[in-house]
Short mmCIF file of C-alpha atoms in Angstrom, two decimals:
data_model
loop_
_atom_site.label_atom_id
_atom_site.label_comp_id
_atom_site.label_asym_id
_atom_site.label_seq_id
_atom_site.Cartn_x
_atom_site.Cartn_y
_atom_site.Cartn_z
CA UNK B 1 -1.42 20.84 27.50
CA UNK B 2 -1.38 18.11 24.56
CA UNK B 3 0.87 15.52 24.68
CA UNK B 4 4.36 16.75 23.10
CA UNK B 5 4.43 13.27 21.05
CA UNK B 6 1.09 12.26 19.51
CA UNK B 7 -2.81 13.96 20.25
CA UNK B 8 -3.35 12.43 23.20
CA UNK B 9 -1.75 13.40 26.44
CA UNK B 10 0.39 10.98 28.38
CA UNK B 11 -1.49 11.35 31.62
CA UNK B 12 -3.52 13.21 34.12
CA UNK B 13 -2.09 15.16 36.38
CA UNK B 14 1.47 17.00 36.92
CA UNK B 15 4.22 15.39 37.95
CA UNK B 16 7.15 16.81 40.37
CA UNK B 17 10.36 15.35 39.22
CA UNK B 18 11.31 12.79 41.29
CA UNK B 19 14.03 13.87 43.35
CA UNK B 20 12.70 16.84 44.16
CA UNK B 21 12.21 17.76 47.55
CA UNK B 22 14.36 13.93 48.18
CA UNK B 23 17.22 13.22 50.11
CA UNK B 24 19.14 11.55 47.30
CA UNK B 25 22.02 12.55 45.56
CA UNK B 26 21.64 15.26 43.65
CA UNK B 27 20.99 15.53 39.88
CA UNK B 28 24.00 17.07 37.90
CA UNK B 29 23.29 15.21 34.60
CA UNK B 30 20.68 13.89 32.21
CA UNK B 31 22.40 10.68 33.57
CA UNK B 32 21.57 11.36 36.95
CA UNK B 33 18.13 12.36 36.15
CA UNK B 34 17.32 9.01 34.21
CA UNK B 35 18.29 6.70 37.28
CA UNK B 36 16.32 8.40 39.42
CA UNK B 37 12.97 7.64 37.30
CA UNK B 38 11.02 4.85 37.83
CA UNK B 39 10.74 2.25 35.74
CA UNK B 40 7.30 3.11 34.56
CA UNK B 41 8.76 6.25 33.95
CA UNK B 42 11.82 4.73 31.71
CA UNK B 43 9.25 2.68 29.81
CA UNK B 44 7.13 5.31 28.80
CA UNK B 45 10.43 7.30 27.71
CA UNK B 46 11.50 3.95 25.53
CA UNK B 47 8.10 4.31 24.28
CA UNK B 48 8.37 7.40 22.84
CA UNK B 49 11.72 7.14 21.87
CA UNK B 50 12.03 3.67 20.34
CA UNK B 51 15.30 4.78 18.81
CA UNK B 52 16.76 4.23 22.40
CA UNK B 53 16.39 0.86 22.28
CA UNK B 54 17.27 -0.59 19.36
CA UNK B 55 19.72 -2.02 20.57
CA UNK B 56 19.48 -2.51 24.22
CA UNK B 57 21.49 -0.13 25.85
CA UNK B 58 23.82 -1.29 28.66
CA UNK B 59 22.43 0.57 31.09
CA UNK B 60 21.44 4.19 32.19
CA UNK B 61 24.26 6.05 31.31
CA UNK B 62 24.51 4.30 27.89
CA UNK B 63 20.77 5.18 27.64
CA UNK B 64 22.29 8.61 28.31
CA UNK B 65 24.99 8.78 26.09
CA UNK B 66 22.09 7.23 22.91
CA UNK B 67 19.00 9.78 23.93
CA UNK B 68 21.93 12.84 23.44
CA UNK B 69 23.40 12.06 20.26
CA UNK B 70 22.53 14.26 17.10
CA UNK B 71 20.26 11.77 15.47
CA UNK B 72 18.44 11.05 18.17
CA UNK B 73 17.54 14.05 19.44
CA UNK B 74 16.36 15.11 15.84
CA UNK B 75 14.06 12.18 15.65
CA UNK B 76 12.49 13.77 19.04
CA UNK B 77 12.49 17.08 18.32
CA UNK B 78 10.98 16.47 14.37
CA UNK B 79 8.16 14.61 16.36
CA UNK B 80 7.32 17.51 18.86
CA UNK B 81 3.90 19.30 18.33
CA UNK B 82 4.06 23.15 17.66
CA UNK B 83 3.34 23.92 21.36
CA UNK B 84 5.57 21.64 22.96
CA UNK B 85 8.59 23.11 20.25
CA UNK B 86 7.66 26.70 20.88
CA UNK B 87 7.93 25.73 24.93
CA UNK B 88 11.36 24.26 23.85
CA UNK B 89 12.36 26.78 22.02
CA UNK B 90 11.67 29.16 24.78
CA UNK B 91 14.19 27.23 27.20
CA UNK B 92 16.94 27.00 24.38
CA UNK B 93 16.51 31.23 24.23
CA UNK B 94 16.67 31.82 28.38
CA UNK B 95 19.87 30.33 28.81
CA UNK B 96 21.32 27.63 31.01
CA UNK B 97 20.27 26.37 33.79
CA UNK B 98 16.77 28.17 33.39
CA UNK B 99 14.53 29.45 36.20
CA UNK B 100 11.00 28.49 36.53
CA UNK B 101 10.07 32.07 37.76
CA UNK B 102 11.85 33.41 35.28
CA UNK B 103 11.16 31.86 32.04
CA UNK B 104 6.82 31.90 33.33
CA UNK B 105 7.17 36.27 33.44
CA UNK B 106 8.86 35.57 29.81
CA UNK B 107 6.40 33.78 28.18
CA UNK B 108 3.12 34.80 30.15
CA UNK B 109 1.62 31.00 31.15
CA UNK B 110 1.06 30.12 34.84
CA UNK B 111 3.00 28.03 36.60
CA UNK B 112 0.55 25.25 36.21
CA UNK B 113 0.57 25.41 31.87
CA UNK B 114 4.40 25.56 32.05
CA UNK B 115 5.36 23.35 34.62
CA UNK B 116 3.03 20.79 32.33
CA UNK B 117 4.77 21.89 29.63
CA UNK B 118 8.08 21.45 30.51
CA UNK B 119 6.93 17.78 32.14
CA UNK B 120 5.68 16.92 28.36
CA UNK B 121 9.61 17.32 27.02
CA UNK B 122 10.98 15.93 30.19
CA UNK B 123 9.01 12.65 29.40
CA UNK B 124 10.83 12.10 26.24
CA UNK B 125 14.85 13.27 28.09
CA UNK B 126 14.77 16.69 25.95
CA UNK B 127 14.12 18.20 29.24
CA UNK B 128 16.54 17.66 32.86
CA UNK B 129 16.41 18.73 36.10
CA UNK B 130 19.25 19.69 38.22
CA UNK B 131 19.07 21.25 41.22
CA UNK B 132 19.71 24.78 39.98
CA UNK B 133 16.68 24.70 37.45
CA UNK B 134 15.98 23.23 34.02
CA UNK B 135 18.27 21.77 31.87
CA UNK B 136 18.43 21.47 27.72
CA UNK B 137 20.73 18.47 26.62
CA UNK B 138 23.50 19.90 24.89
CA UNK B 139 22.74 19.24 20.82
CA UNK B 140 19.32 20.68 20.88
CA UNK B 141 19.85 24.22 19.91
CA UNK B 142 21.98 23.44 17.24
CA UNK B 143 18.89 21.45 16.00
CA UNK B 144 16.77 23.93 16.09
CA UNK B 145 18.70 26.46 14.74
CA UNK B 146 19.41 30.27 14.79
CA UNK B 147 15.81 30.99 14.10
CA UNK B 148 13.61 32.96 16.19
CA UNK B 149 11.72 30.89 18.64
CA UNK B 150 7.77 31.23 18.01
CA UNK B 151 4.86 32.49 20.11
CA UNK B 152 3.97 29.76 23.00
CA UNK B 153 0.53 28.47 21.86
CA UNK B 154 -0.43 25.29 23.82
CA UNK B 155 -4.05 24.58 22.57
CA UNK B 156 -4.53 22.87 19.33
CA UNK B 157 -6.17 23.95 16.02
CA UNK B 158 -10.06 23.21 16.73
CA UNK B 159 -11.12 20.43 14.41
CA UNK B 160 -14.79 21.25 13.15
CA UNK B 161 -16.88 18.18 11.64
CA UNK B 162 -20.18 17.88 9.69
CA UNK B 163 -22.50 15.42 10.78
CA UNK B 164 -23.04 12.27 8.24
CA UNK B 165 -24.20 9.54 10.26
CA UNK B 166 -22.79 5.72 11.17
CA UNK B 167 -25.11 3.77 8.57
CA UNK B 168 -24.17 5.84 5.55
CA UNK B 169 -20.74 6.36 6.52
CA UNK B 170 -20.92 2.25 6.65
CA UNK B 171 -22.93 1.52 3.65
CA UNK B 172 -20.21 3.62 1.63
CA UNK B 173 -17.21 2.67 3.29
CA UNK B 174 -18.90 -1.35 2.23
CA UNK B 175 -19.76 -0.10 -1.24
CA UNK B 176 -16.09 1.30 -1.66
CA UNK B 177 -14.62 -2.01 0.32
CA UNK B 178 -16.50 -4.59 -2.72
CA UNK B 179 -14.99 -1.98 -5.28
CA UNK B 180 -11.53 -2.96 -4.00
CA UNK B 181 -11.74 -6.66 -4.17
CA UNK B 182 -13.38 -6.55 -7.07
CA UNK B 183 -10.30 -5.00 -8.53
CA UNK B 184 -7.77 -6.66 -7.05
CA UNK B 185 -9.53 -10.07 -8.87
CA UNK B 186 -9.41 -8.17 -11.54
CA UNK B 187 -6.02 -7.11 -11.68
CA UNK B 188 -4.61 -10.55 -10.88
CA UNK B 189 -6.51 -12.11 -14.03
CA UNK B 190 -5.53 -9.19 -16.29
CA UNK B 191 -1.83 -10.01 -14.86
CA UNK B 192 -1.97 -13.84 -14.72
CA UNK B 193 -2.62 -14.90 -18.21
CA UNK B 194 -0.04 -11.93 -19.72
CA UNK B 195 2.51 -9.74 -16.99
CA UNK B 196 4.01 -7.09 -17.34
CA UNK B 197 8.01 -7.04 -17.48
CA UNK B 198 9.53 -5.54 -13.96
CA UNK B 199 11.78 -2.40 -16.05
CA UNK B 200 15.71 -3.18 -15.36
CA UNK B 201 15.31 -0.05 -12.82
CA UNK B 202 12.41 -1.99 -11.22
CA UNK B 203 9.16 -0.97 -11.61
CA UNK B 204 6.16 -1.03 -13.52
CA UNK B 205 6.15 0.78 -16.81
CA UNK B 206 4.27 3.86 -17.68
CA UNK B 207 2.07 2.26 -20.63
CA UNK B 208 1.49 -1.31 -17.97
CA UNK B 209 0.09 0.98 -15.58
CA UNK B 210 -1.92 2.11 -18.68
CA UNK B 211 -3.38 -0.63 -19.54
CA UNK B 212 -4.33 -2.02 -15.99
CA UNK B 213 -6.33 1.95 -15.89
CA UNK B 214 -8.36 1.02 -19.32
CA UNK B 215 -8.90 -2.39 -17.77
CA UNK B 216 -10.56 -0.82 -14.59
CA UNK B 217 -11.82 2.08 -15.92
CA UNK B 218 -9.99 3.84 -13.27
CA UNK B 219 -7.51 7.07 -13.38
CA UNK B 220 -4.34 6.31 -13.03
CA UNK B 221 -4.00 7.94 -9.11
CA UNK B 222 -6.56 5.19 -8.61
CA UNK B 223 -4.73 2.31 -10.32
CA UNK B 224 -1.96 3.11 -8.93
CA UNK B 225 -3.11 2.31 -5.40
CA UNK B 226 -5.22 -1.20 -6.26
CA UNK B 227 -1.31 -1.94 -7.85
CA UNK B 228 0.60 -0.80 -4.65
CA UNK B 229 -1.97 -2.18 -2.52
CA UNK B 230 -1.77 -6.25 -3.92
CA UNK B 231 1.90 -5.37 -3.65
CA UNK B 232 1.89 -4.18 0.00
CA UNK B 233 -0.17 -7.32 0.60
CA UNK B 234 1.53 -9.45 -1.13
CA UNK B 235 -0.83 -10.62 -3.53
CA UNK B 236 1.38 -9.77 -6.42
CA UNK B 237 5.54 -9.41 -6.96
CA UNK B 238 8.59 -9.96 -9.11
CA UNK B 239 8.65 -13.68 -10.23
CA UNK B 240 12.03 -13.76 -9.63
CA UNK B 241 13.12 -15.09 -13.10
CA UNK B 242 15.81 -14.02 -15.25
CA UNK B 243 13.65 -12.04 -17.23
CA UNK B 244 11.09 -11.14 -14.51
CA UNK B 245 7.69 -10.16 -14.67
CA UNK B 246 5.05 -9.03 -11.84
CA UNK B 247 2.50 -11.29 -11.55
CA UNK B 248 0.41 -12.87 -9.02
CA UNK B 249 1.65 -15.01 -5.90
CA UNK B 250 0.94 -18.17 -4.51
CA UNK B 251 -0.17 -15.54 -1.51
CA UNK B 252 -3.22 -14.69 -3.71
CA UNK B 253 -4.93 -18.04 -3.93
CA UNK B 254 -5.14 -18.42 -0.71
CA UNK B 255 -6.37 -14.92 -0.12
CA UNK B 256 -8.93 -15.76 -2.98
CA UNK B 257 -10.35 -18.28 -1.08
CA UNK B 258 -10.77 -16.21 2.54
CA UNK B 259 -14.32 -14.63 2.68
CA UNK B 260 -15.01 -10.69 1.66
CA UNK B 261 -14.26 -9.49 5.20
CA UNK B 262 -10.95 -11.45 5.48
CA UNK B 263 -9.64 -10.34 2.57
CA UNK B 264 -10.38 -6.46 3.28
CA UNK B 265 -8.36 -6.92 6.77
CA UNK B 266 -5.69 -8.66 4.85
CA UNK B 267 -5.68 -5.58 2.71
CA UNK B 268 -6.30 -2.46 5.10
CA UNK B 269 -3.51 -4.01 7.35
CA UNK B 270 -1.23 -3.57 4.54
CA UNK B 271 -2.21 -0.40 3.84
CA UNK B 272 -1.42 0.49 7.75
CA UNK B 273 1.83 -1.45 7.97
CA UNK B 274 3.53 -0.10 4.12
CA UNK B 275 5.56 2.70 3.38
CA UNK B 276 4.91 2.34 0.16
CA UNK B 277 2.65 5.95 -1.13
CA UNK B 278 1.19 5.08 -4.01
CA UNK B 279 0.19 9.30 -4.93
CA UNK B 280 3.62 9.77 -5.76
CA UNK B 281 3.42 7.84 -9.36
CA UNK B 282 3.95 9.83 -11.62
CA UNK B 283 5.27 12.75 -9.76
CA UNK B 284 9.91 13.97 -9.38
CA UNK B 285 11.69 13.77 -6.90
CA UNK B 286 14.03 16.08 -8.95
CA UNK B 287 12.40 18.78 -11.62
CA UNK B 288 14.30 17.84 -14.39
CA UNK B 289 14.72 13.58 -12.98
CA UNK B 290 12.51 10.87 -14.50
CA UNK B 291 8.89 10.45 -13.04
CA UNK B 292 8.19 7.96 -10.08
CA UNK B 293 6.96 4.69 -11.61
CA UNK B 294 4.39 2.09 -9.64
CA UNK B 295 6.07 -0.29 -7.74
CA UNK B 296 9.47 1.41 -8.06
CA UNK B 297 11.64 1.83 -4.71
CA UNK B 298 11.02 5.66 -5.47
CA UNK B 299 7.21 5.25 -4.95
CA UNK B 300 8.38 4.89 -0.75
CA UNK B 301 8.65 7.37 2.18
CA UNK B 302 8.46 6.78 5.57
CA UNK B 303 6.70 9.85 6.06
CA UNK B 304 3.98 9.03 4.31
CA UNK B 305 3.10 5.65 6.87
CA UNK B 306 3.35 8.74 9.50
CA UNK B 307 1.19 10.93 8.53
CA UNK B 308 -1.29 8.29 7.23
CA UNK B 309 -1.59 7.25 10.95
CA UNK B 310 -1.86 11.14 12.26
CA UNK B 311 -4.67 11.76 9.68
CA UNK B 312 -6.40 8.45 10.86
CA UNK B 313 -6.24 9.85 14.47
CA UNK B 314 -7.82 12.55 13.45
CA UNK B 315 -10.71 11.06 12.07
CA UNK B 316 -11.15 8.76 15.19
CA UNK B 317 -10.98 11.38 17.77
CA UNK B 318 -14.51 12.56 16.49
CA UNK B 319 -17.89 11.21 16.95
CA UNK B 320 -18.46 7.82 15.00
CA UNK B 321 -20.45 9.10 11.81
CA UNK B 322 -18.96 12.50 11.79
CA UNK B 323 -16.77 13.80 9.28
CA UNK B 324 -14.41 16.65 10.07
CA UNK B 325 -13.07 19.15 7.58
CA UNK B 326 -9.96 18.80 5.37
CA UNK B 327 -8.77 21.80 5.93
CA UNK B 328 -9.13 21.58 9.26
CA UNK B 329 -6.96 18.39 9.25
CA UNK B 330 -4.71 19.81 7.64
CA UNK B 331 -4.31 23.00 10.25
CA UNK B 332 -4.15 20.06 13.08
CA UNK B 333 -1.20 18.36 10.94
CA UNK B 334 1.01 21.03 10.64
CA UNK B 335 0.46 22.14 14.37
CA UNK B 336 1.18 17.96 15.43
CA UNK B 337 4.29 18.61 12.62
CA UNK B 338 5.18 22.02 12.56
CA UNK B 339 9.02 20.91 11.29
CA UNK B 340 7.46 19.60 8.42
CA UNK B 341 6.80 21.51 5.41
CA UNK B 342 2.99 22.22 5.70
CA UNK B 343 2.81 21.88 1.84
CA UNK B 344 4.32 18.43 1.92
CA UNK B 345 1.90 17.51 4.82
CA UNK B 346 -1.40 18.50 3.03
CA UNK B 347 -0.44 17.29 0.35
CA UNK B 348 0.16 13.96 1.73
CA UNK B 349 -2.58 14.01 4.22
CA UNK B 350 -4.99 14.48 1.28
CA UNK B 351 -3.70 11.50 -0.64
CA UNK B 352 -4.29 9.35 2.69
CA UNK B 353 -7.56 10.65 3.18
CA UNK B 354 -8.46 9.25 -0.67
CA UNK B 355 -6.59 6.15 -0.69
CA UNK B 356 -8.44 5.35 3.00
CA UNK B 357 -12.03 6.11 1.02
CA UNK B 358 -10.35 3.70 -1.77
CA UNK B 359 -9.78 1.23 0.59
CA UNK B 360 -13.27 1.08 2.54
CA UNK B 361 -11.32 2.85 5.68
CA UNK B 362 -13.75 5.36 5.24
CA UNK B 363 -17.38 7.08 4.01
CA UNK B 364 -18.11 10.30 3.27
CA UNK B 365 -14.63 11.32 4.82
CA UNK B 366 -15.75 9.74 8.29
CA UNK B 367 -14.16 6.98 9.68
CA UNK B 368 -16.29 3.93 9.12
CA UNK B 369 -16.96 1.76 12.09
CA UNK B 370 -14.56 -1.30 10.38
CA UNK B 371 -12.08 1.17 10.56
CA UNK B 372 -12.28 2.63 13.82
CA UNK B 373 -12.32 -1.08 15.21
CA UNK B 374 -9.31 -2.16 13.83
CA UNK B 375 -7.31 1.93 14.48
CA UNK B 376 -8.31 0.33 18.59
CA UNK B 377 -6.84 -2.82 17.65
CA UNK B 378 -10.06 -4.31 18.40
CA UNK B 379 -10.27 -8.49 17.64
CA UNK B 380 -10.42 -9.58 14.03
CA UNK B 381 -13.81 -11.23 14.84
CA UNK B 382 -14.98 -7.67 15.86
CA UNK B 383 -13.34 -6.25 12.78
CA UNK B 384 -15.37 -8.26 10.15
CA UNK B 385 -17.47 -7.82 11.78
CA UNK B 386 -18.15 -4.45 12.14
CA UNK B 387 -17.81 -4.58 8.13
CA UNK B 388 -20.69 -3.58 5.84
CA UNK B 389 -21.13 -5.45 2.74
CA UNK B 390 -23.48 -5.05 0.54
CA UNK B 391 -25.42 -8.36 0.02
CA UNK B 392 -24.60 -10.31 -2.91
CA UNK B 393 -26.52 -11.53 -6.07
CA UNK B 394 -26.59 -14.60 -7.95
CA UNK B 395 -27.46 -13.01 -11.42
CA UNK B 396 -27.38 -11.27 -13.71
CA UNK B 397 -29.63 -9.18 -16.83
CA UNK B 398 -28.28 -9.93 -20.09
CA UNK B 399 -29.76 -7.70 -22.59
CA UNK B 400 -29.66 -7.52 -26.14
CA UNK B 401 -27.17 -4.80 -26.77
CA UNK B 402 -24.64 -7.14 -25.40
CA UNK B 403 -24.27 -5.71 -21.97
CA UNK B 404 -25.01 -7.42 -18.77
CA UNK B 405 -25.83 -5.45 -15.52
CA UNK B 406 -25.31 -7.06 -12.24
CA UNK B 407 -27.67 -5.44 -9.94
CA UNK B 408 -25.01 -5.84 -6.72
CA UNK B 409 -22.25 -7.37 -5.74
CA UNK B 410 -21.53 -10.70 -7.63
CA UNK B 411 -18.90 -13.20 -5.85
CA UNK B 412 -17.53 -16.93 -6.75
CA UNK B 413 -17.87 -18.62 -9.68
CA UNK B 414 -20.32 -15.58 -11.35
CA UNK B 415 -18.24 -12.99 -10.40
CA UNK B 416 -14.72 -15.02 -12.13
CA UNK B 417 -16.92 -16.06 -14.81
CA UNK B 418 -17.88 -12.89 -16.06
CA UNK B 419 -14.29 -11.05 -15.25
CA UNK B 420 -13.11 -14.17 -17.58
CA UNK B 421 -16.16 -12.76 -20.01
CA UNK B 422 -16.83 -9.59 -20.42
CA UNK B 423 -15.42 -6.01 -19.45
CA UNK B 424 -16.61 -3.93 -17.06
CA UNK B 425 -18.49 -0.84 -18.84
CA UNK B 426 -19.40 1.30 -15.89
CA UNK B 427 -19.73 0.76 -12.12
CA UNK B 428 -22.00 2.38 -9.03
CA UNK B 429 -24.48 0.71 -7.19
CA UNK B 430 -24.98 -1.62 -10.64
CA UNK B 431 -21.82 -2.71 -12.18
CA UNK B 432 -22.58 -3.26 -15.83
CA UNK B 433 -20.30 -5.27 -18.08
CA UNK B 434 -19.93 -5.58 -22.07
CA UNK B 435 -19.49 -8.19 -24.18
CA UNK B 436 -17.21 -7.89 -26.92
CA UNK B 437 -15.16 -10.65 -30.05
CA UNK B 438 -12.13 -9.65 -27.69
CA UNK B 439 -13.87 -10.61 -24.09
CA UNK B 440 -15.66 -13.50 -25.39
CA UNK B 441 -11.81 -14.96 -26.59
CA UNK B 442 -10.83 -15.24 -23.35
CA UNK B 443 -12.72 -18.10 -21.85
CA UNK B 444 -11.90 -19.81 -25.47
CA UNK B 445 -8.42 -19.02 -24.80
CA UNK B 446 -8.75 -20.68 -21.87
CA UNK B 447 -9.79 -24.22 -23.07
CA UNK B 448 -13.93 -23.77 -23.00
CA UNK B 449 -16.65 -24.40 -26.05
CA UNK B 450 -18.73 -22.18 -27.69
CA UNK B 451 -21.78 -24.53 -25.61
CA UNK B 452 -19.65 -23.97 -22.26
CA UNK B 453 -19.54 -20.15 -22.77
CA UNK B 454 -23.73 -20.08 -23.36
CA UNK B 455 -24.44 -22.31 -20.61
CA UNK B 456 -22.96 -20.09 -18.48
CA UNK B 457 -24.36 -17.25 -19.89
CA UNK B 458 -27.71 -18.82 -19.27
CA UNK B 459 -27.45 -20.31 -15.88
CA UNK B 460 -26.70 -16.86 -14.99
CA UNK B 461 -28.91 -14.94 -16.17
CA UNK B 462 -32.30 -14.97 -15.43
CA UNK B 463 -33.95 -14.07 -18.71
CA UNK B 464 -31.68 -16.23 -20.81
CA UNK B 465 -29.04 -15.68 -23.24
CA UNK B 466 -30.56 -12.60 -25.77
CA UNK B 467 -30.04 -13.60 -29.54
CA UNK B 468 -27.57 -11.10 -30.89
CA UNK B 469 -24.96 -12.09 -27.83
CA UNK B 470 -25.76 -16.16 -28.55
CA UNK B 471 -25.26 -15.14 -31.97
CA UNK B 472 -21.59 -13.65 -31.29
CA UNK B 473 -20.74 -16.91 -28.92
CA UNK B 474 -21.07 -18.70 -31.87
CA UNK B 475 -18.94 -16.35 -34.30
CA UNK B 476 -16.24 -15.37 -31.82
CA UNK B 477 -15.84 -19.75 -31.27
CA UNK B 478 -15.91 -20.18 -35.27
CA UNK B 479 -13.43 -18.03 -35.84
CA UNK B 480 -11.27 -18.58 -32.88
CA UNK B 481 -8.18 -20.36 -33.28
CA UNK B 482 -7.69 -20.51 -36.96
CA UNK B 483 -4.35 -19.18 -36.71
CA UNK B 484 -2.02 -20.12 -34.31
CA UNK B 485 1.04 -18.84 -33.02
CA UNK B 486 3.93 -20.54 -31.42
CA UNK B 487 7.79 -20.25 -30.14
CA UNK B 488 10.14 -22.06 -31.83
CA UNK B 489 13.76 -21.45 -31.60
CA UNK B 490 15.25 -23.79 -34.44
CA UNK B 491 13.91 -25.75 -37.33
CA UNK B 492 14.65 -28.66 -39.11
CA UNK B 493 13.47 -29.90 -42.73
CA UNK B 494 13.65 -32.13 -45.43
CA UNK B 495 11.96 -33.39 -48.62
CA UNK B 496 11.91 -37.23 -47.28
CA UNK B 497 9.03 -37.17 -44.68
CA UNK B 498 9.44 -39.97 -43.11
CA UNK B 499 12.95 -38.89 -42.41
CA UNK B 500 11.68 -35.88 -40.53
CA UNK B 501 9.64 -38.50 -38.56
CA UNK B 502 12.49 -40.68 -37.71
CA UNK B 503 14.11 -37.70 -36.23
CA UNK B 504 11.18 -37.06 -33.89
CA UNK B 505 10.77 -40.61 -32.66
CA UNK B 506 14.69 -40.73 -31.74
CA UNK B 507 15.25 -41.25 -27.94
CA UNK B 508 19.14 -39.90 -28.40
CA UNK B 509 16.95 -36.32 -29.52
CA UNK B 510 14.90 -36.19 -26.79
CA UNK B 511 16.21 -33.57 -25.05
CA UNK B 512 15.80 -31.50 -27.95
CA UNK B 513 12.38 -31.52 -28.08
CA UNK B 514 11.83 -31.88 -32.15
CA UNK B 515 8.07 -31.14 -32.27
CA UNK B 516 7.00 -31.98 -35.84
CA UNK B 517 4.72 -28.81 -37.10
CA UNK B 518 3.67 -30.15 -41.03
CA UNK B 519 5.14 -32.95 -43.14
CA UNK B 520 8.44 -32.80 -43.85
CA UNK B 521 9.22 -29.75 -41.07
CA UNK B 522 10.02 -30.20 -37.46
CA UNK B 523 11.11 -27.44 -34.94
CA UNK B 524 12.87 -27.73 -31.66
CA UNK B 525 13.19 -25.24 -28.65
CA UNK B 526 17.01 -25.15 -29.01
CA UNK B 527 19.37 -22.57 -31.00
CA UNK B 528 20.32 -23.48 -34.94
CA UNK B 529 24.07 -23.98 -33.96
CA UNK B 530 23.22 -26.74 -30.82
CA UNK B 531 20.73 -28.51 -32.79
CA UNK B 532 22.86 -28.50 -35.71
CA UNK B 533 25.40 -29.88 -33.90
CA UNK B 534 23.76 -32.62 -31.85
CA UNK B 535 22.27 -33.49 -35.30
CA UNK B 536 25.88 -33.94 -36.78
CA UNK B 537 27.04 -35.85 -33.39
CA UNK B 538 24.13 -38.04 -34.19
CA UNK B 539 25.88 -39.60 -37.47
CA UNK B 540 23.48 -36.98 -39.83
CA UNK B 541 25.00 -34.92 -42.29
CA UNK B 542 23.04 -31.71 -42.02
CA UNK B 543 23.48 -28.49 -43.40
CA UNK B 544 22.95 -24.61 -41.84
CA UNK B 545 20.03 -22.90 -43.88
CA UNK B 546 19.05 -18.95 -44.03
CA UNK B 547 17.06 -16.63 -44.91
CA UNK B 548 19.31 -15.91 -48.01
#
């Protein structure tokens, strides 16, 4: 009989009740039952039902009272698999107390099978045994409801898997890992200079998510995952300003300095821990309600994290290099969590599998070696050693059609330069970058000159810089900066150019940050009425000027 909680059994041999046949006091309540348990059995109970230990109860009587509360009972019942739940239904339907012989006849089970099933329920305090038979805590019947008890099925549904092979799986997972690391860097490069605003209700605007999807050349669902995983790992966040924006954090700078394997590990650990559910982005909680935005509070659910862990446990249960059938995973989940809507579980399972593939936890539907090591709690060095990343390349092929082909994974300064100076046109075994006037403007905006851009291109290419690309760089550099845009809240002008020069140089007006823009014109970063008042206090005679 599989354990009532999770996919793995609690132990080997069936446990007899500790007071059975003993000369101790009779067991007349759940509290008496708990007092009769060993320290190991109590620890097992608290591990299976962690809500019982928060806060730590004062004694076993308090523990029994807490274990019988409706909220705690509901959580415990929700965690039962279909086999354990059907046995619990049968116990409730048989009355109180329940005799083993009677229940065995009613269910058609052997004594060993029935005793193992009830023992699993006893371990989690959903059954206690007195001298007159088995008892179910009060309140369980209300949680189960009046529905007819289902047929008792103790065997889990099969989990067939196709053989892929460990090496192809690890290779595919490594390629996905390299893509994800590059996408997170591209997201930070995109939001660094032009951070999107935080919506008044929280979250990222639909138009801003669309911009991310276009920049990364991804479908919206995949783009939402990249945004959410970067947020979960603390790499992007609300900057906390009065007019807040989504921007890279200081933690991103530290993350970027780590090796590729360490960077992936931090993303994978964040994904395992987060309650964020990128698959909810764009959905509606209510039929006529607003759509859920990325990074909004509505894009989180504890059930999503629970299903994610269940799916990964099932992937880890098959041999390395084997990919379980998706429908079989969904059927097993429906058996493990029978009180959850099957359609919701199937949807969340499909989302978890897609995210695991995007993250590089899986390849071809099978759990990769690094993901398997992470799930079993291996040391960080072992997890990093198990990660298979494509070998990096240190050059690109510049072509006359204004594209660059990277024949492998780029990293370091070359990867950063291409993210700055070019746009990704396609991904795959080789990444194709395209140079455009808009993309070449970015390094010039960052302070590069034309010769520095050409030198960087020449150093990155094994074939030199094609003439069309050199012409494009020069043309963009010649036109760059012809128009200039800045911010000014107020201006002051005068036909007396010398008077304007004196204003800019006056130390008593330094707080107003006056700056000469042209002969006879200065601008300031304060409101016009504030500047007007300051000039009058300085002994001058300015007048207000408007569009009319």
